[in-house]
Amino acid sequence: WMFRKAQDAKKRGEAEYLSKQREKAEEEEEALEQEVLRLDAKYRTSVRQGRLLEASESLEQSLFARINFFGAHSEEVEKAARALVTHYNTAGMMALQAGNFTLAFELLRKADVLTGKHGPLYASDSRKRLRAVSLNNMGCFYRRRKKQHAALRSLEQALELELNMSGPPLAPAGTHLNICAVLSELKHHEAALVHANAALSLLLPLYGEGGQKN
């Protein structure tokens, strides 16, 4: 009888412990979910107010919160990472147009890292497309900074990715034209003409010789 009573007490204790652990886990999950919502709202507010760096920080924190809440390989994390890369590129080009080169480089560099082979998008079908966009924007940054050789390297990497992806030809055509402009600035006019013709061959089937979209 005493043994059975001790066993029952032990089971009650274990049940109470497990119940408390479940309650704690549920509270932590709820707190993480609220944190994700708070950071998303903070990001939207920062974007509306034009505070690009603060918006970036909110999205970064939101990505890490999602990793903790949903798991590193979840669809939610992949979606958040894609949104963050898109934000880095958009905000980076806005900073570049405004002449804030330090911020532009910081944002575009982060987009480059996130779309790398070891980033959170490594298994995503959209990684190469986003990486091509990031490299193209980095090429534009280097060109604006009069670093044509660095611009050329980024643009050629972007073009290689684009030519190996299925999809509309507008992206590679634009990259061909960007490379053409850089090569012209380097006085490599024959090579520039090759890229100009390549862009034309991609665009003609879409717009025709009259410039109207088919």
Tab-separated table of C-alpha atoms in Angstrom, residues 28 43 48-49 52 63 75 88 100 104 114 135 142 168 171 173 181 185 188 195 202 208-209:
chain	number	residue	atom	x	y	z
A	28	GLU	CA	7.099	31.270	-24.930
A	43	TYR	CA	9.003	47.619	-40.048
A	48	ARG	CA	6.354	54.770	-44.235
A	49	GLN	CA	8.542	57.254	-42.380
A	52	LEU	CA	15.531	52.636	-44.013
A	63	LEU	CA	13.673	36.866	-39.379
A	75	GLU	CA	8.348	28.160	-45.212
A	88	TYR	CA	17.851	45.314	-48.817
A	100	ASN	CA	24.329	57.758	-49.178
A	104	ALA	CA	23.821	51.654	-49.861
A	114	LEU	CA	21.673	36.375	-47.598
A	135	LEU	CA	24.596	41.289	-57.990
A	142	TYR	CA	30.290	50.067	-58.165
A	168	PRO	CA	11.327	36.246	-69.330
A	171	ALA	CA	16.372	40.601	-66.769
A	173	ALA	CA	18.658	41.949	-71.492
A	181	ALA	CA	27.648	50.682	-70.499
A	185	GLU	CA	33.355	53.456	-70.033
A	188	HIS	CA	36.191	48.284	-74.695
A	195	HIS	CA	26.434	42.886	-75.263
A	202	LEU	CA	16.434	39.251	-76.465
A	208	GLY	CA	9.532	44.089	-82.432
A	209	GLU	CA	11.425	46.615	-84.503
